[in-house]
Each structure stands twice: as C-alpha cells, then as structure tokens.
C-alpha cells in the first residue's frame, strides 16, 4: 500500500512488474546509484553552492535559479548564464531590485524568456510577502512561489532542505520507464502519476537531494535517449528493459506476455508491441507530438550612419506579453501565408514608415535572405530585408520603444537568438 501513496483510491494497483515492491531491491538501487554519483558526478556551480552555502535562504535561491535555467536548456549552456546571474544577483533581495530590462539582457540567448521574468516576480514576492524567507517544503514552495511547479518545488526542497521527496523530469521519466518496462504513453496523466509515486518510493531518505540529482544525472549521461550505455549503468541489475533485451524472446502475444494481463495500463499498447530491434529504447513512448505551426515574418535591418560614422541599426521592443515578451528586435511584421513578394514588401514598407515617421519606398527594400528559427511550437521563417537610410534620421522621442544601436550595443541588448541570426 505504501507504494501507492497519493494514487486515487479507486485506481487499481499496477502489476508488480511495473513497481518496486521489494524493500531490499529499493535499498540496493539507492546504494548503487549514490555510489556511482559520488564517483562520477559532474562538477557544476549550483552543486557547489548547494553543498557549501550555510544560509538556507541563499541556498534555496541558488538551487531555484539553476532549476529554472535548466528547464528546456542544456547544462553546458546554462553554466555561463548561471555564473553571471549569481555574480550579479547573489541573493533574492538583489534580484528583487533588478529591472526587467536587466533580467532580459542577462537572459538573452537562453530562450523561453518568460522564465527570467517570472523568476524575478517570484523573488519580489518572497522579499515583500514572506520577509525574504524561502518556503522550506515542496508543498509550500509550489503553493507560494509563482512559476514553481511540482518538479521545481521537489528539486529545491530535496536539494536545499533535505526533504525526502521525489522528482520527475524528462530524464527521470526515461530512466524509470526503462527500469520498469513502462511503455504506455509517458505524457499521459495516469503514467505521470505512477512515476511520481515511484520516485517518492525510491528517493533515499538520508540523501534525497543527491539521490534525485543522481537519477537525473543517470538519464543525462548514461541512460540517454538514443544509445544508452547499459554496459556502464550502475543500476542495470534492477533494469527490466535491459533484462528483457538480454533474455527476451519475441512473445507470441505481446500485450498478454508483458504483464500476464491483457489490459495493463502501463504496458506498450497491443498495436505497438515490444520491438526487439529497439532494445531498451522501446521505452519510454510518447503520443505523437503536434507538428509545429509554420509562421512567416518579414523583418528589416534599418541602417543609418551614427554620429561617429559607424553604422547604427534600429531595434524596437516587443509587447510585454506573449512570445518573446519585452525583448528587442528589428522591426518585424507577421505575414499571411502565401503572400506575393510584392505585397509583402508593401506591407513591410508601411510598417517601417510607422516607426521612422517618413515614407519608405517598397522598391528600396533589399531582400537579403531567409532565416529559420524553431521555437518550441512554432517553425518561424524570417524574411530578411535591409534598408540604408540617408541624411538625418531622428526618432520621435515619444517612441520610447525604439532605439538606434551599434553592433556591439545590439549584442548586449535583450535580443533573442533568432534576431542574432537575422
Ligand atoms: Fe537505462 Fe540501460 Fe541502465 Fe536500464 S540498464 S537504466 S536502459 S542505461
């Protein structure tokens, strides 16, 4: 019954094949995983802070920042951003006093920009409403901090405060699905609930933060999506996918053979049984993703001679909500699909006129090329034009959402990776 803590009362118990029901096995898995982690863990700046920082609020903040940055972003990319962030804002109080523009500038290039903004809003809340004291449990972190979900709350509470609570992220999903041959859609709520229950059962009671990081590290470095290094895996003796790969025969009736029951909610669907050519990468499985939405946007690099003769470029600020909120970009205009090139130029010329306050001839726009950038759910094509402006070009000071910048200033501004490509 302890294995099912938190599951809805009516949910039938999953077959034992998909659980960790032997206490001795759970103990052995914890021991093997932690011993491997102690030997092989990567040296990362937030781990050093979590281990060395004596002040509990600073420690929680340091882990929080790392967890937000690591969402959707690779460790190697995060390290440099994290180091600069913690130098600039080493405490919640320092972050609470920063401007959104400064946050966006530091975040530029890291993607998913609303993360930085929400982090700062939440820091302000801790300072103003919680007297600067970080909540100490996963439940309170999730309840009190905007933008902190179940995973981030569990990570902060276990790593910073030693709460014995599990975490489930993409790496953990992959490892657990393989350890227990879970082949049902791993993004479905029923499977996710089971994985949270399992993570809470497995987490080591005396070293929960290290255990959670070890499970994620295993997924990031050994139990990787495409070619997992099973031979080097510290928990292979607990892994049912690995055992099945070594000893499994093609079953005559796969869904029945998997669990001994025909309607197991955690086995691969009968229509997509175990494929022996895939081995352990049969798991996890996901329902097919919706293809990203295609968008075309015309953008224009407007150039003028600056006061010292160096070229300057016009950038304008995006609205404060929605995609890339508050970031700066070259003047851009979303285009209807299948628009004729001539019409495209005319629309862009009208749009530019609104920014610079004088007529722009569509024929003067020079086509440069196309830049493709994939946002999480949008396949964006930027159709890039350029235009050199002669004479004195001054902007209406009322248009505070635009400014002329040199190339160096452009790179130091809060601009997206897509605009840097442009
Ligand atoms: Fe992953 Fe292979 Fe280890 Fe199983 S044995 S947990 S599949 S790396």
XYZ file of C-alpha atoms and ligand atoms in Angstrom:
430
model
C 0.000 0.000 0.000
C 2.883 2.379 0.740
C 3.892 2.082 -2.907
C 0.643 3.642 -3.962
C 0.631 6.606 -1.619
C -1.035 9.536 -3.358
C -2.780 7.448 -6.042
C -6.530 7.926 -6.302
C -8.317 5.455 -4.039
C -10.186 3.874 -6.929
C -7.131 3.280 -9.150
C -6.314 -0.417 -9.481
C -2.808 -1.381 -8.370
C -0.449 -1.725 -11.340
C 1.062 -5.185 -11.870
C 4.157 -5.803 -9.732
C 6.303 -5.929 -12.851
C 5.983 -2.137 -13.077
C 6.691 -1.378 -9.410
C 9.477 -1.507 -6.877
C 7.805 -3.768 -4.374
C 10.852 -5.356 -2.708
C 12.367 -3.168 0.046
C 15.714 -4.926 -0.362
C 15.804 -4.045 -4.043
C 14.952 -0.403 -3.319
C 17.809 -0.276 -0.792
C 20.250 -1.818 -3.264
C 19.227 0.528 -6.047
C 19.716 3.580 -3.790
C 23.127 2.343 -2.706
C 24.339 1.574 -6.236
C 23.065 4.812 -7.687
C 24.524 7.014 -4.925
C 27.905 5.255 -5.045
C 28.035 5.890 -8.794
C 27.009 9.531 -8.291
C 29.726 10.081 -5.683
C 32.283 8.732 -8.162
C 31.069 10.252 -11.414
C 29.006 13.366 -10.760
C 29.734 16.440 -12.824
C 31.204 19.432 -11.098
C 28.550 22.136 -11.514
C 28.436 25.608 -9.945
C 24.959 25.179 -8.394
C 26.020 21.894 -6.808
C 28.945 23.648 -5.156
C 26.606 26.354 -3.823
C 24.024 23.817 -2.597
C 26.765 21.968 -0.707
C 28.694 24.941 0.700
C 26.220 27.777 1.291
C 25.346 27.862 5.006
C 22.482 30.366 4.681
C 19.299 28.408 3.974
C 17.570 31.172 2.005
C 20.595 31.808 -0.190
C 20.957 28.060 -0.722
C 17.328 27.652 -1.755
C 17.609 30.642 -4.079
C 20.796 29.276 -5.704
C 19.116 25.940 -6.457
C 15.932 27.623 -7.624
C 17.774 29.760 -10.203
C 19.612 26.688 -11.543
C 16.417 24.659 -11.818
C 14.586 27.392 -13.726
C 17.515 27.869 -16.115
C 17.852 24.116 -16.659
C 14.235 23.727 -17.754
C 14.413 23.117 -21.523
C 18.102 24.107 -21.650
C 21.297 22.029 -21.718
C 23.650 22.031 -18.727
C 26.606 23.188 -20.868
C 24.683 26.285 -21.988
C 23.369 27.103 -18.528
C 26.735 27.166 -16.689
C 27.888 30.522 -18.067
C 24.479 32.199 -17.649
C 24.178 30.840 -14.127
C 27.613 32.103 -13.106
C 26.921 35.605 -14.430
C 23.468 35.658 -12.859
C 24.721 34.672 -9.399
C 27.537 37.214 -9.590
C 25.096 39.960 -10.472
C 22.268 38.915 -8.134
C 23.668 36.633 -5.401
C 20.538 36.959 -3.237
C 16.778 37.157 -3.580
C 16.968 40.750 -2.370
C 19.399 41.713 -5.124
C 17.218 40.094 -7.787
C 14.090 41.739 -6.416
C 15.691 45.152 -7.005
C 16.771 44.463 -10.599
C 14.828 45.895 -13.546
C 13.091 43.601 -16.032
C 15.327 45.056 -18.758
C 18.446 43.902 -16.879
C 16.925 40.444 -16.387
C 16.072 40.178 -20.090
C 19.566 41.334 -21.084
C 21.221 38.656 -18.991
C 18.739 36.017 -20.155
C 19.177 36.911 -23.872
C 20.057 33.750 -25.805
C 18.830 31.314 -23.155
C 15.344 31.021 -24.665
C 11.898 30.719 -23.068
C 12.198 34.280 -21.850
C 9.195 34.320 -19.555
C 11.236 32.135 -17.174
C 13.535 35.021 -16.205
C 10.663 37.430 -15.788
C 8.689 35.030 -13.589
C 11.736 34.220 -11.506
C 12.174 37.884 -10.767
C 8.488 38.404 -9.968
C 8.600 35.466 -7.576
C 11.773 36.810 -5.906
C 9.964 40.114 -5.328
C 7.111 38.207 -3.750
C 9.426 36.322 -1.357
C 11.032 39.597 -0.317
C 7.832 41.622 0.080
C 5.372 38.998 1.338
C 7.496 36.312 3.005
C 10.078 38.594 4.624
C 12.780 37.187 2.334
C 12.388 33.679 3.731
C 12.223 30.838 1.176
C 9.476 28.266 1.882
C 11.160 25.078 3.130
C 8.914 22.280 1.824
C 7.892 21.193 -1.666
C 4.237 21.775 -0.826
C 4.813 25.383 0.318
C 7.240 26.169 -2.497
C 4.686 25.077 -5.070
C 1.844 26.861 -3.312
C 3.597 30.158 -2.588
C 6.012 30.784 -5.463
C 4.573 31.756 -8.863
C 6.149 29.752 -11.686
C 7.326 26.946 -9.361
C 5.652 23.681 -10.338
C 5.766 20.251 -8.767
C 9.155 19.316 -10.215
C 10.964 22.562 -9.288
C 9.433 22.543 -5.806
C 10.611 18.948 -5.217
C 14.083 19.727 -6.522
C 14.547 22.813 -4.310
C 13.111 21.089 -1.218
C 15.198 17.932 -1.582
C 18.465 19.546 -2.692
C 18.420 22.642 -0.468
C 16.435 21.454 2.547
C 16.851 17.670 2.622
C 13.148 16.872 2.286
C 12.677 13.228 1.242
C 10.537 13.941 -1.768
C 10.992 12.581 -5.298
C 11.195 14.469 -8.587
C 10.074 13.579 -12.098
C 11.553 15.354 -15.112
C 12.278 14.146 -18.650
C 15.410 12.258 -17.587
C 13.654 10.562 -14.672
C 10.739 9.577 -16.901
C 13.121 7.840 -19.284
C 15.069 6.010 -16.574
C 12.012 4.839 -14.631
C 10.125 3.727 -17.749
C 13.124 1.608 -18.714
C 13.734 0.251 -15.218
C 10.132 -0.953 -15.076
C 9.242 -1.530 -18.758
C 6.574 1.179 -18.824
C 5.562 1.522 -22.466
C 2.237 3.327 -22.220
C 2.222 6.980 -23.345
C 4.648 8.612 -20.890
C 2.981 12.003 -21.234
C -0.404 10.688 -20.085
C -1.561 11.773 -16.602
C -2.005 8.146 -15.484
C 1.605 7.250 -16.294
C 2.968 10.503 -14.867
C 1.096 9.854 -11.602
C 2.619 6.380 -11.379
C 6.088 7.788 -11.982
C 5.675 10.352 -9.185
C 4.588 7.600 -6.837
C 7.602 5.554 -7.860
C 10.010 8.497 -7.449
C 8.644 9.082 -3.942
C 9.123 5.430 -3.056
C 12.667 5.287 -4.403
C 14.100 8.556 -3.064
C 16.800 7.941 -0.482
C 15.658 9.062 2.964
C 19.010 10.327 4.179
C 20.356 11.854 0.944
C 17.248 12.864 -1.044
C 18.857 15.762 -2.925
C 21.808 13.667 -4.048
C 19.544 10.769 -4.974
C 17.305 12.958 -7.152
C 20.297 14.549 -8.836
C 21.826 11.104 -9.355
C 18.694 9.796 -11.078
C 18.612 12.834 -13.358
C 22.358 12.626 -13.982
C 21.993 8.971 -14.948
C 19.364 9.959 -17.510
C 21.521 12.809 -18.824
C 24.793 10.897 -19.157
C 24.178 7.115 -19.237
C 20.532 6.275 -19.839
C 20.402 8.740 -22.740
C 17.556 8.741 -25.280
C 19.161 7.151 -28.330
C 22.150 4.956 -27.433
C 22.127 4.298 -23.694
C 25.360 2.982 -22.182
C 23.763 -0.002 -20.435
C 27.104 -1.762 -20.013
C 28.287 1.066 -17.706
C 24.991 1.555 -15.914
C 25.154 1.300 -12.108
C 21.551 0.079 -11.864
C 21.426 -2.383 -14.734
C 20.746 -5.304 -12.411
C 17.497 -3.547 -11.464
C 16.529 -2.752 -15.049
C 13.762 -4.833 -16.573
C 14.180 -3.335 -20.053
C 17.844 -4.373 -20.026
C 16.977 -7.845 -18.814
C 14.348 -8.199 -21.469
C 16.830 -7.109 -24.135
C 19.322 -9.716 -22.945
C 16.967 -12.612 -22.412
C 13.685 -11.684 -24.068
C 12.235 -13.717 -26.882
C 9.694 -12.321 -29.265
C 6.479 -13.100 -27.426
C 3.685 -14.692 -29.416
C 1.016 -12.390 -27.940
C 2.951 -9.363 -26.771
C 0.437 -7.457 -24.675
C -0.569 -10.565 -22.762
C 3.016 -11.725 -22.280
C 4.107 -8.317 -20.987
C 2.185 -8.456 -17.736
C 0.203 -11.597 -17.740
C -2.892 -9.429 -18.046
C -4.337 -8.207 -21.304
C -5.331 -4.673 -20.347
C -2.327 -3.382 -18.407
C -2.389 0.412 -18.407
C 1.417 0.656 -18.228
C 2.494 -1.824 -20.934
C 3.034 -0.798 -24.548
C -0.273 -0.771 -26.439
C -1.106 -4.061 -28.156
C -0.903 -2.287 -31.501
C 2.744 -1.312 -30.874
C 4.344 -4.227 -29.057
C 7.970 -4.593 -27.977
C 10.257 -4.203 -30.998
C 13.394 -6.247 -30.429
C 15.440 -4.091 -32.839
C 14.965 -1.146 -30.448
C 16.081 -2.908 -27.270
C 15.783 -0.747 -24.163
C 14.818 2.261 -26.281
C 11.370 0.675 -26.617
C 10.824 2.779 -23.503
C 9.636 5.400 -22.906
C 6.964 6.061 -25.520
C 5.095 9.226 -26.212
C 1.997 10.016 -28.194
C 2.961 11.745 -31.449
C 3.530 15.476 -30.960
C 1.554 18.013 -32.916
C 3.743 19.398 -35.701
C 4.923 22.967 -35.008
C 2.890 25.788 -36.524
C 4.534 27.442 -39.560
C 4.855 31.244 -39.450
C 6.468 33.784 -41.755
C 7.628 37.158 -40.520
C 9.128 39.979 -42.567
C 11.908 41.814 -40.761
C 14.045 44.737 -41.804
C 17.526 45.724 -40.717
C 17.383 49.524 -40.964
C 20.810 51.121 -41.010
C 21.953 54.715 -40.643
C 25.304 56.443 -40.161
C 25.755 57.191 -36.473
C 27.323 60.399 -35.169
C 30.868 58.938 -35.361
C 30.317 57.477 -38.806
C 29.811 53.938 -37.526
C 26.648 52.191 -38.713
C 23.700 52.019 -36.341
C 20.615 49.807 -36.510
C 17.049 50.353 -35.420
C 15.637 47.978 -32.820
C 12.140 48.095 -31.377
C 10.627 46.498 -28.302
C 8.066 43.708 -28.456
C 4.845 43.854 -26.433
C 5.111 43.000 -22.743
C 3.191 39.727 -23.075
C 3.181 36.795 -25.483
C 6.089 35.193 -27.343
C 9.478 36.873 -26.601
C 7.699 39.412 -24.373
C 9.604 42.668 -23.847
C 12.597 41.642 -25.989
C 14.063 43.874 -28.691
C 14.067 43.085 -32.407
C 14.497 44.589 -35.851
C 11.107 45.996 -36.931
C 9.127 42.900 -37.871
C 5.736 42.073 -39.236
C 3.971 38.680 -39.227
C 2.891 37.748 -42.753
C -0.141 35.908 -44.043
C 0.823 32.586 -45.656
C 1.288 32.619 -49.465
C 1.561 36.398 -49.717
C 3.045 37.634 -53.024
C 6.537 39.113 -52.635
C 5.427 42.488 -53.951
C 2.619 42.693 -51.399
C 4.997 41.539 -48.681
C 7.330 44.457 -49.421
C 4.482 46.950 -49.453
C 3.205 45.809 -46.074
C 6.694 45.909 -44.595
C 7.304 49.394 -46.052
C 4.090 50.659 -44.406
C 5.122 49.112 -41.134
C 8.549 50.768 -41.264
C 7.015 54.129 -42.021
C 5.124 53.935 -38.742
C 8.425 53.509 -36.882
C 10.576 56.114 -38.611
C 7.908 58.661 -39.397
C 8.638 59.117 -43.088
C 7.600 57.315 -46.271
C 9.542 54.188 -47.229
C 9.578 53.015 -50.867
C 8.844 49.297 -51.082
C 11.234 49.027 -54.023
C 14.079 50.344 -51.871
C 13.954 47.325 -49.578
C 16.762 44.942 -50.387
C 15.969 41.254 -49.933
C 18.819 39.539 -48.036
C 17.612 36.005 -47.431
C 15.576 33.843 -45.090
C 16.380 32.723 -41.560
C 14.637 29.775 -39.971
C 14.281 29.520 -36.213
C 12.390 26.846 -34.314
C 10.624 27.972 -31.170
C 9.091 25.210 -29.068
C 5.849 25.131 -31.023
C 6.481 27.477 -33.950
C 8.515 26.948 -37.103
C 9.371 30.563 -37.813
C 10.767 31.845 -41.105
C 12.126 35.385 -41.032
C 12.183 37.016 -44.465
C 15.038 39.460 -44.060
C 15.323 42.800 -45.814
C 17.695 45.685 -45.342
C 17.435 49.385 -45.942
C 20.078 52.117 -45.644
C 18.748 55.481 -44.598
C 20.491 58.657 -45.695
C 20.513 62.007 -44.004
C 19.447 62.858 -40.522
C 17.166 60.227 -39.062
C 15.852 61.041 -35.647
C 13.107 59.163 -33.924
C 10.139 60.724 -32.320
C 11.135 60.785 -28.613
C 7.585 59.683 -27.818
C 8.506 56.351 -29.394
C 10.434 55.142 -26.378
C 10.001 51.581 -27.602
C 12.627 52.038 -30.294
C 16.301 52.973 -30.350
C 19.349 53.072 -32.616
C 22.227 50.820 -31.565
C 25.708 49.965 -32.791
C 26.507 46.328 -33.498
C 28.119 45.921 -30.066
C 25.151 47.521 -28.350
C 22.840 45.240 -30.288
C 24.608 42.160 -28.949
C 24.470 43.494 -25.376
C 20.720 44.227 -25.642
C 17.866 41.931 -24.662
C 17.512 40.391 -28.135
C 16.549 36.809 -28.966
C 18.805 34.223 -30.588
C 16.584 34.412 -33.671
C 17.329 38.134 -34.073
C 21.055 37.475 -33.662
C 20.784 35.001 -36.531
C 18.995 37.684 -38.592
Fe 18.957 2.777 -18.749
Fe 20.319 0.720 -19.749
Fe 20.656 1.474 -17.206
Fe 18.404 0.299 -17.965
S 20.445 -0.602 -17.975
S 18.589 2.097 -16.665
S 18.163 1.117 -20.002
S 21.180 2.646 -19.037
